[in-house]
PDB file of C-alpha atoms and ligand atoms in Angstrom:
ATOM      1  CA  MET A   1      11.202   7.491  19.803  1.00 74.00           C
ATOM      2  CA  PRO A   2      11.127   7.110  16.200  1.00 83.00           C
ATOM      3  CA  THR A   3       9.866   4.217  14.743  1.00 93.00           C
ATOM      4  CA  GLU A   4      12.693   1.308  12.688  1.00 97.00           C
ATOM      5  CA  ILE A   5      10.916   0.397   9.334  1.00 98.00           C
ATOM      6  CA  GLU A   6      13.055  -2.057   8.043  1.00 98.00           C
ATOM      7  CA  ILE A   7      11.778  -3.687   4.194  1.00 98.00           C
ATOM      8  CA  VAL A   8      11.546  -7.341   3.384  1.00 98.00           C
ATOM      9  CA  PRO A   9      11.003  -8.432  -0.481  1.00 98.00           C
ATOM     10  CA  CYS A  10       9.481 -11.554  -0.043  1.00 98.00           C
ATOM     11  CA  LEU A  11       7.533 -13.466  -3.246  1.00 98.00           C
ATOM     12  CA  SER A  12       8.839 -11.868  -6.472  1.00 97.00           C
ATOM     13  CA  ASP A  13       7.064  -8.853  -6.139  1.00 98.00           C
ATOM     14  CA  ASN A  14       5.579  -8.065  -1.824  1.00 98.00           C
ATOM     15  CA  TYR A  15       6.661  -6.132   0.645  1.00 98.00           C
ATOM     16  CA  ALA A  16       6.420  -7.276   3.768  1.00 98.00           C
ATOM     17  CA  TYR A  17       8.007  -4.775   6.798  1.00 98.00           C
ATOM     18  CA  LEU A  18       8.703  -4.602   9.850  1.00 98.00           C
ATOM     19  CA  VAL A  19       7.957  -1.839  11.870  1.00 98.00           C
ATOM     20  CA  LYS A  20      10.236  -1.962  15.548  1.00 98.00           C
ATOM     21  CA  SER A  21       9.043   0.509  18.903  1.00 97.00           C
ATOM     22  CA  GLY A  22      10.547   0.214  21.560  1.00 96.00           C
ATOM     23  CA  GLU A  23      10.790  -3.567  22.570  1.00 96.00           C
ATOM     24  CA  ALA A  24       7.611  -4.092  20.415  1.00 97.00           C
ATOM     25  CA  CYS A  25       8.355  -5.607  16.820  1.00 98.00           C
ATOM     26  CA  ALA A  26       5.584  -6.127  13.930  1.00 98.00           C
ATOM     27  CA  VAL A  27       5.619  -7.766  10.505  1.00 98.00           C
ATOM     28  CA  VAL A  28       3.053  -5.600   8.081  1.00 99.00           C
ATOM     29  CA  ASP A  29       1.810  -8.289   5.333  1.00 99.00           C
ATOM     30  CA  PRO A  30       3.857 -11.658   5.895  1.00 98.00           C
ATOM     31  CA  SER A  31       3.078 -13.411   3.103  1.00 98.00           C
ATOM     32  CA  GLU A  32       5.544 -15.686   3.799  1.00 98.00           C
ATOM     33  CA  ALA A  33       7.537 -16.474   6.979  1.00 98.00           C
ATOM     34  CA  ALA A  34      11.610 -18.206   5.704  1.00 98.00           C
ATOM     35  CA  PRO A  35      12.386 -13.958   4.748  1.00 98.00           C
ATOM     36  CA  VAL A  36      11.242 -11.902   7.246  1.00 98.00           C
ATOM     37  CA  ARG A  37      12.070 -14.831   9.521  1.00 98.00           C
ATOM     38  CA  ALA A  38      15.612 -14.176   8.210  1.00 98.00           C
ATOM     39  CA  ALA A  39      15.454 -10.785   8.611  1.00 98.00           C
ATOM     40  CA  LEU A  40      14.026 -10.402  11.831  1.00 98.00           C
ATOM     41  CA  LYS A  41      17.617 -12.349  12.754  1.00 98.00           C
ATOM     42  CA  ALA A  42      19.932  -9.716  11.116  1.00 98.00           C
ATOM     43  CA  LYS A  43      18.017  -7.525  12.681  1.00 98.00           C
ATOM     44  CA  GLY A  44      17.794  -8.994  15.866  1.00 98.00           C
ATOM     45  CA  TRP A  45      14.525  -8.190  16.522  1.00 98.00           C
ATOM     46  CA  LYS A  46      11.536 -10.535  18.579  1.00 97.00           C
ATOM     47  CA  LEU A  47       8.329 -10.476  16.709  1.00 98.00           C
ATOM     48  CA  THR A  48       5.336  -9.597  18.694  1.00 98.00           C
ATOM     49  CA  HIS A  49       2.569  -8.748  16.013  1.00 98.00           C
ATOM     50  CA  ILE A  50       1.735  -9.556  12.831  1.00 99.00           C
ATOM     51  CA  LEU A  51      -0.587  -7.438  11.174  1.00 98.00           C
ATOM     52  CA  ASN A  52      -2.825  -7.478   7.839  1.00 99.00           C
ATOM     53  CA  THR A  53      -3.840  -4.690   4.909  1.00 99.00           C
ATOM     54  CA  HIS A  54      -6.563  -7.381   3.323  1.00 98.00           C
ATOM     55  CA  HIS A  55      -7.036 -11.549   3.760  1.00 98.00           C
ATOM     56  CA  HIS A  56      -4.868 -12.030   0.493  1.00 98.00           C
ATOM     57  CA  PRO A  57      -2.658 -15.367   0.577  1.00 98.00           C
ATOM     58  CA  ASP A  58       0.040 -12.796  -1.273  1.00 98.00           C
ATOM     59  CA  HIS A  59      -0.222 -10.595   2.938  1.00 98.00           C
ATOM     60  CA  CYS A  60      -1.431 -12.791   5.689  1.00 98.00           C
ATOM     61  CA  GLY A  61       0.297 -16.840   3.962  1.00 98.00           C
ATOM     62  CA  GLY A  62       3.318 -16.357   6.615  1.00 98.00           C
ATOM     63  CA  ASN A  63       0.389 -15.808   9.732  1.00 98.00           C
ATOM     64  CA  LEU A  64       0.270 -19.448  11.710  1.00 98.00           C
ATOM     65  CA  GLU A  65       3.254 -20.038  11.001  1.00 98.00           C
ATOM     66  CA  LEU A  66       5.235 -16.735  12.706  1.00 98.00           C
ATOM     67  CA  LYS A  67       1.871 -16.698  15.432  1.00 98.00           C
ATOM     68  CA  LYS A  68       3.204 -20.109  16.460  1.00 98.00           C
ATOM     69  CA  GLU A  69       7.406 -19.351  16.112  1.00 98.00           C
ATOM     70  CA  PHE A  70       6.849 -16.313  17.551  1.00 98.00           C
ATOM     71  CA  GLY A  71       3.233 -16.211  19.829  1.00 98.00           C
ATOM     72  CA  ALA A  72       3.499 -12.992  18.057  1.00 98.00           C
ATOM     73  CA  ILE A  73      -0.582 -11.338  18.434  1.00 98.00           C
ATOM     74  CA  VAL A  74      -2.441 -11.525  14.581  1.00 99.00           C
ATOM     75  CA  VAL A  75      -4.115  -8.183  13.724  1.00 99.00           C
ATOM     76  CA  GLY A  76      -6.407  -7.319  11.340  1.00 98.00           C
ATOM     77  CA  PRO A  77      -9.173  -5.602   9.584  1.00 98.00           C
ATOM     78  CA  GLY A  78     -12.247  -6.472  12.277  1.00 98.00           C
ATOM     79  CA  LYS A  79     -14.343  -5.969   9.525  1.00 98.00           C
ATOM     80  CA  ASP A  80     -13.541  -9.099   7.136  1.00 98.00           C
ATOM     81  CA  ALA A  81     -11.981 -11.622  10.810  1.00 98.00           C
ATOM     82  CA  ALA A  82     -12.813 -14.482   9.498  1.00 98.00           C
ATOM     83  CA  ARG A  83     -11.104 -14.654   6.491  1.00 98.00           C
ATOM     84  CA  ILE A  84      -7.659 -13.213   8.683  1.00 98.00           C
ATOM     85  CA  PRO A  85      -5.848 -16.327   9.681  1.00 98.00           C
ATOM     86  CA  GLY A  86      -4.957 -16.576  13.350  1.00 98.00           C
ATOM     87  CA  ILE A  87      -6.128 -13.064  13.737  1.00 98.00           C
ATOM     88  CA  ASP A  88      -6.494 -12.376  17.858  1.00 98.00           C
ATOM     89  CA  VAL A  89      -7.398  -8.842  17.619  1.00 98.00           C
ATOM     90  CA  GLY A  90      -9.812  -7.493  14.777  1.00 98.00           C
ATOM     91  CA  VAL A  91      -9.643  -3.871  14.438  1.00 98.00           C
ATOM     92  CA  THR A  92     -12.209  -0.031  12.753  1.00 98.00           C
ATOM     93  CA  GLU A  93     -11.522   2.381  12.483  1.00 98.00           C
ATOM     94  CA  GLU A  94     -13.372   3.163  14.708  1.00 98.00           C
ATOM     95  CA  SER A  95     -10.815   1.507  17.416  1.00 98.00           C
ATOM     96  CA  GLY A  96      -8.281   2.061  16.074  1.00 98.00           C
ATOM     97  CA  TRP A  97      -5.416   0.259  17.453  1.00 98.00           C
ATOM     98  CA  GLU A  98      -2.286   0.916  19.708  1.00 98.00           C
ATOM     99  CA  PHE A  99       1.497  -0.438  19.368  1.00 98.00           C
ATOM    100  CA  ASP A 100       4.195   0.167  22.014  1.00 96.00           C
ATOM    101  CA  GLY A 101       2.209   3.100  23.389  1.00 96.00           C
ATOM    102  CA  ARG A 102       1.623   4.810  20.467  1.00 95.00           C
ATOM    103  CA  LYS A 103      -1.936   5.923  18.546  1.00 97.00           C
ATOM    104  CA  VAL A 104      -2.552   3.481  15.451  1.00 98.00           C
ATOM    105  CA  GLN A 105      -5.093   5.306  12.910  1.00 98.00           C
ATOM    106  CA  VAL A 106      -6.391   2.206  11.032  1.00 98.00           C
ATOM    107  CA  LEU A 107      -8.493   3.261   7.757  1.00 98.00           C
ATOM    108  CA  GLU A 108     -11.093   1.454   6.401  1.00 98.00           C
ATOM    109  CA  VAL A 109     -10.037   1.238   2.457  1.00 99.00           C
ATOM    110  CA  PRO A 110     -12.638  -1.257   0.835  1.00 98.00           C
ATOM    111  CA  ALA A 111     -12.424  -2.179  -2.964  1.00 98.00           C
ATOM    112  CA  HIS A 112      -9.247  -3.923  -3.426  1.00 98.00           C
ATOM    113  CA  THR A 113     -11.427  -6.434  -1.082  1.00 98.00           C
ATOM    114  CA  ARG A 114     -13.675  -5.220   1.244  1.00 98.00           C
ATOM    115  CA  GLY A 115     -12.205  -5.352   4.011  1.00 98.00           C
ATOM    116  CA  ALA A 116      -9.466  -3.757   3.400  1.00 98.00           C
ATOM    117  CA  ILE A 117      -7.459  -1.861   5.452  1.00 99.00           C
ATOM    118  CA  THR A 118      -4.695   1.254   6.548  1.00 99.00           C
ATOM    119  CA  PHE A 119      -2.839   1.396   9.573  1.00 98.00           C
ATOM    120  CA  VAL A 120      -0.647   4.685   9.378  1.00 98.00           C
ATOM    121  CA  ILE A 121       1.937   3.867  12.590  1.00 98.00           C
ATOM    122  CA  ASP A 122       3.747   6.732  13.774  1.00 97.00           C
ATOM    123  CA  GLY A 123       3.790   8.791   9.777  1.00 98.00           C
ATOM    124  CA  ASN A 124       3.890   6.053   7.535  1.00 98.00           C
ATOM    125  CA  ALA A 125       1.241   4.438   6.095  1.00 98.00           C
ATOM    126  CA  PHE A 126       0.760   0.497   5.268  1.00 98.00           C
ATOM    127  CA  THR A 127      -1.507   0.495   1.738  1.00 99.00           C
ATOM    128  CA  GLY A 128      -1.346  -2.607   1.266  1.00 98.00           C
ATOM    129  CA  ASP A 129      -2.933  -3.399  -2.244  1.00 98.00           C
ATOM    130  CA  THR A 130      -5.102  -0.683  -2.405  1.00 98.00           C
ATOM    131  CA  LEU A 131      -2.477   2.090  -2.997  1.00 99.00           C
ATOM    132  CA  PHE A 132       0.852   1.923  -4.806  1.00 98.00           C
ATOM    133  CA  SER A 133       3.103   3.909  -5.818  1.00 99.00           C
ATOM    134  CA  ILE A 134       2.516   5.382  -9.522  1.00 98.00           C
ATOM    135  CA  GLY A 135      -0.949   2.908  -9.405  1.00 98.00           C
ATOM    136  CA  CYS A 136      -4.521   1.359  -7.500  1.00 98.00           C
ATOM    137  CA  GLY A 137      -5.087  -2.324  -5.976  1.00 98.00           C
ATOM    138  CA  ARG A 138      -7.324  -3.995  -8.344  1.00 98.00           C
ATOM    139  CA  LEU A 139     -11.198  -3.703  -7.885  1.00 98.00           C
ATOM    140  CA  PHE A 140     -12.120  -7.370  -6.965  1.00 98.00           C
ATOM    141  CA  GLU A 141     -14.583  -6.740  -4.450  1.00 98.00           C
ATOM    142  CA  GLY A 142     -15.818  -2.388  -4.699  1.00 98.00           C
ATOM    143  CA  ASP A 143     -16.630  -0.752  -7.421  1.00 98.00           C
ATOM    144  CA  ALA A 144     -14.789   2.607  -8.769  1.00 98.00           C
ATOM    145  CA  ALA A 145     -16.358   4.881  -6.648  1.00 98.00           C
ATOM    146  CA  THR A 146     -16.050   2.673  -3.527  1.00 98.00           C
ATOM    147  CA  MET A 147     -12.306   2.777  -4.875  1.00 98.00           C
ATOM    148  CA  TRP A 148     -12.199   6.584  -5.474  1.00 98.00           C
ATOM    149  CA  LYS A 149     -13.951   7.020  -2.039  1.00 98.00           C
ATOM    150  CA  SER A 150     -11.132   5.003  -0.206  1.00 99.00           C
ATOM    151  CA  LEU A 151      -7.951   6.741  -2.652  1.00 99.00           C
ATOM    152  CA  SER A 152      -9.305   9.919  -0.988  1.00 98.00           C
ATOM    153  CA  LYS A 153      -9.379   8.890   2.080  1.00 98.00           C
ATOM    154  CA  LEU A 154      -5.248   7.914   1.879  1.00 98.00           C
ATOM    155  CA  MET A 155      -4.986  10.954   0.563  1.00 98.00           C
ATOM    156  CA  THR A 156      -6.403  13.161   3.468  1.00 98.00           C
ATOM    157  CA  LEU A 157      -3.400  11.925   5.345  1.00 98.00           C
ATOM    158  CA  PRO A 158      -0.423  14.833   5.592  1.00 98.00           C
ATOM    159  CA  ASP A 159       1.727  15.346   2.372  1.00 98.00           C
ATOM    160  CA  ASP A 160       4.982  13.831   4.135  1.00 98.00           C
ATOM    161  CA  THR A 161       3.404  10.635   5.364  1.00 98.00           C
ATOM    162  CA  GLN A 162       5.611   8.037   4.302  1.00 98.00           C
ATOM    163  CA  VAL A 163       3.655   4.822   2.249  1.00 98.00           C
ATOM    164  CA  TYR A 164       4.257   1.559   2.736  1.00 98.00           C
ATOM    165  CA  CYS A 165       2.894  -0.875  -0.467  1.00 98.00           C
ATOM    166  CA  GLY A 166       2.201  -3.820  -0.695  1.00 98.00           C
ATOM    167  CA  HIS A 167       4.177  -4.701  -4.038  1.00 98.00           C
ATOM    168  CA  GLU A 168       6.852  -3.115  -6.350  1.00 98.00           C
ATOM    169  CA  TYR A 169       4.724  -2.334  -8.775  1.00 98.00           C
ATOM    170  CA  THR A 170       6.141   1.280  -9.486  1.00 98.00           C
ATOM    171  CA  GLN A 171       8.158   1.099 -12.565  1.00 98.00           C
ATOM    172  CA  SER A 172       5.201  -0.729 -14.712  1.00 98.00           C
ATOM    173  CA  ASN A 173       2.680   1.544 -13.471  1.00 98.00           C
ATOM    174  CA  GLY A 174       5.017   4.773 -13.932  1.00 98.00           C
ATOM    175  CA  ARG A 175       5.238   3.355 -17.883  1.00 98.00           C
ATOM    176  CA  PHE A 176       1.068   3.435 -18.215  1.00 98.00           C
ATOM    177  CA  ALA A 177       1.258   7.066 -15.933  1.00 98.00           C
ATOM    178  CA  LEU A 178       2.698   8.218 -18.462  1.00 98.00           C
ATOM    179  CA  THR A 179       1.053   7.919 -21.166  1.00 98.00           C
ATOM    180  CA  LEU A 180      -1.831   9.549 -19.615  1.00 98.00           C
ATOM    181  CA  GLU A 181       0.749  12.288 -19.043  1.00 98.00           C
ATOM    182  CA  PRO A 182       3.602  12.351 -20.759  1.00 98.00           C
ATOM    183  CA  HIS A 183       4.219  16.351 -19.991  1.00 98.00           C
ATOM    184  CA  ASN A 184       3.424  15.812 -16.532  1.00 98.00           C
ATOM    185  CA  ARG A 185       7.344  17.392 -14.532  1.00 98.00           C
ATOM    186  CA  ALA A 186       7.176  15.232 -11.812  1.00 98.00           C
ATOM    187  CA  LEU A 187       6.128  12.126 -12.769  1.00 98.00           C
ATOM    188  CA  GLN A 188       9.363  11.871 -15.143  1.00 98.00           C
ATOM    189  CA  LYS A 189      11.382  13.032 -12.478  1.00 98.00           C
ATOM    190  CA  ARG A 190      10.207  10.109 -10.563  1.00 98.00           C
ATOM    191  CA  MET A 191      10.689   7.935 -13.304  1.00 98.00           C
ATOM    192  CA  GLU A 192      14.452   8.934 -13.630  1.00 98.00           C
ATOM    193  CA  GLN A 193      14.437   8.083 -10.004  1.00 98.00           C
ATOM    194  CA  VAL A 194      12.358   5.000  -9.792  1.00 98.00           C
ATOM    195  CA  THR A 195      14.095   3.539 -12.524  1.00 98.00           C
ATOM    196  CA  ALA A 196      17.352   4.405 -11.233  1.00 98.00           C
ATOM    197  CA  LEU A 197      16.402   2.423  -7.432  1.00 98.00           C
ATOM    198  CA  ARG A 198      15.824  -0.985  -9.490  1.00 98.00           C
ATOM    199  CA  ALA A 199      18.533  -0.737 -11.952  1.00 98.00           C
ATOM    200  CA  ALA A 200      20.714  -0.607  -8.839  1.00 98.00           C
ATOM    201  CA  GLY A 201      18.112  -4.111  -7.520  1.00 97.00           C
ATOM    202  CA  LYS A 202      16.532  -1.063  -4.638  1.00 98.00           C
ATOM    203  CA  PRO A 203      13.225  -1.512  -3.466  1.00 98.00           C
ATOM    204  CA  THR A 204      11.184   2.023  -4.671  1.00 98.00           C
ATOM    205  CA  ILE A 205       9.390   2.152  -1.109  1.00 98.00           C
ATOM    206  CA  PRO A 206       8.433   4.437   0.783  1.00 98.00           C
ATOM    207  CA  VAL A 207       7.767   7.229  -1.493  1.00 98.00           C
ATOM    208  CA  ASP A 208       5.499  10.424   0.022  1.00 98.00           C
ATOM    209  CA  MET A 209       2.258  11.192  -0.075  1.00 98.00           C
ATOM    210  CA  ALA A 210       2.703  14.149  -2.020  1.00 98.00           C
ATOM    211  CA  THR A 211       4.756  12.811  -4.056  1.00 98.00           C
ATOM    212  CA  GLU A 212       2.011  10.455  -4.870  1.00 99.00           C
ATOM    213  CA  LYS A 213      -0.269  12.917  -5.727  1.00 98.00           C
ATOM    214  CA  ALA A 214       1.721  14.691  -8.244  1.00 98.00           C
ATOM    215  CA  THR A 215       2.099  11.490  -9.863  1.00 99.00           C
ATOM    216  CA  ASN A 216      -0.132   9.085  -9.333  1.00 99.00           C
ATOM    217  CA  PRO A 217      -2.894   8.589 -11.504  1.00 99.00           C
ATOM    218  CA  PHE A 218      -5.151   6.936 -10.025  1.00 99.00           C
ATOM    219  CA  LEU A 219      -5.350   9.971  -7.644  1.00 99.00           C
ATOM    220  CA  ARG A 220      -5.156  12.757 -10.413  1.00 98.00           C
ATOM    221  CA  PRO A 221      -9.119  11.165 -13.162  1.00 98.00           C
ATOM    222  CA  ASP A 222      -9.416  15.436 -12.486  1.00 98.00           C
ATOM    223  CA  GLN A 223      -6.276  16.714 -14.081  1.00 98.00           C
ATOM    224  CA  PRO A 224      -6.553  18.133 -17.453  1.00 98.00           C
ATOM    225  CA  GLU A 225      -4.050  16.220 -19.050  1.00 98.00           C
ATOM    226  CA  ILE A 226      -5.313  13.231 -17.788  1.00 98.00           C
ATOM    227  CA  ARG A 227      -9.035  13.957 -19.211  1.00 98.00           C
ATOM    228  CA  LYS A 228      -7.786  14.687 -22.824  1.00 98.00           C
ATOM    229  CA  SER A 229      -5.619  11.787 -22.847  1.00 98.00           C
ATOM    230  CA  LEU A 230      -8.545   9.518 -22.342  1.00 98.00           C
ATOM    231  CA  GLY A 231     -11.182  11.472 -24.572  1.00 98.00           C
ATOM    232  CA  MET A 232     -12.986  12.250 -21.007  1.00 98.00           C
ATOM    233  CA  GLU A 233     -13.045  16.138 -20.973  1.00 97.00           C
ATOM    234  CA  ASP A 234     -16.566  16.555 -19.430  1.00 96.00           C
ATOM    235  CA  ALA A 235     -17.258  13.057 -17.553  1.00 98.00           C
ATOM    236  CA  ASP A 236     -17.362  12.882 -13.597  1.00 98.00           C
ATOM    237  CA  THR A 237     -14.398  12.110 -11.829  1.00 98.00           C
ATOM    238  CA  VAL A 238     -16.015   8.243 -10.598  1.00 98.00           C
ATOM    239  CA  ALA A 239     -16.282   7.776 -14.702  1.00 98.00           C
ATOM    240  CA  ALA A 240     -13.027   9.211 -15.362  1.00 98.00           C
ATOM    241  CA  PHE A 241     -11.551   6.840 -12.894  1.00 98.00           C
ATOM    242  CA  HIS A 242     -12.879   3.951 -13.401  1.00 98.00           C
ATOM    243  CA  GLU A 243     -11.771   4.775 -17.202  1.00 98.00           C
ATOM    244  CA  ILE A 244      -8.290   4.731 -16.178  1.00 98.00           C
ATOM    245  CA  ARG A 245      -8.948   1.622 -13.628  1.00 98.00           C
ATOM    246  CA  GLU A 246      -9.934  -0.116 -17.387  1.00 98.00           C
ATOM    247  CA  ARG A 247      -7.006   1.483 -19.229  1.00 98.00           C
ATOM    248  CA  LYS A 248      -4.294   0.168 -17.133  1.00 98.00           C
ATOM    249  CA  ASN A 249      -6.012  -3.611 -16.836  1.00 97.00           C
ATOM    250  CA  ASN A 250      -5.836  -4.290 -20.527  1.00 96.00           C
ATOM    251  CA  PHE A 251      -2.246  -1.692 -20.761  1.00 95.00           C
TER     252      PHE A 251
HETATM  253 ZN1   ZN B   1      -4.390  -7.997  -2.742  1.00 92.71          ZN
HETATM  254 FE1   FE B   2      -1.029  -8.387  -2.733  1.00 92.71          FE
END
């Protein structure tokens, strides 16, 4: 049976996600308990697990309250367990995880934080603040080389992987991307879709990995148009990636 996923908007621009499989139901990155509780009630689902991609409060602020209320098991990065509130199970790339009898792939993707992980459940990648649609997270605990390696790892996922990220940043990410690649047809098309979705008050998530590879400048540091915009035709990949990150910080 395929998993069922429910998007739960939290705080100002965060997303938590309910992932239902059989009798099991996990919430990914609950920044706060109330909207998660309301979504569970509306669906008639009972929370069994809490998954965290990284330790930031806007991703695990609801852990303790939800754990207490539902007796849910908290699963997070094993290498950053000390910073995950209420953690019961620390997972690594080697350990992976199992959810309702299905294998869950865990990818260690440091740089936004040193312990950041991505869960891949049934073809759905929960990327937290590492990969955003048309963007990537800030480099709080890793350098450009580390983030590039992490994003490269995510790019090995199949093209039809559905990406569920931690924030609704897509529209402003896309505006920035267009400054680097104004002639990218796939990006123009994605932005038309994003503008329509946002105007209708809808999430721009999920997005498939193929679309991200075709539109996200952080996954495309070697594209000629981007290199030309950067004035870095001859630089190495990590240097170009670093410059894209710097420019986005100041956008
Ligand atoms: Zn974060
Ligand atoms: Fe965040």
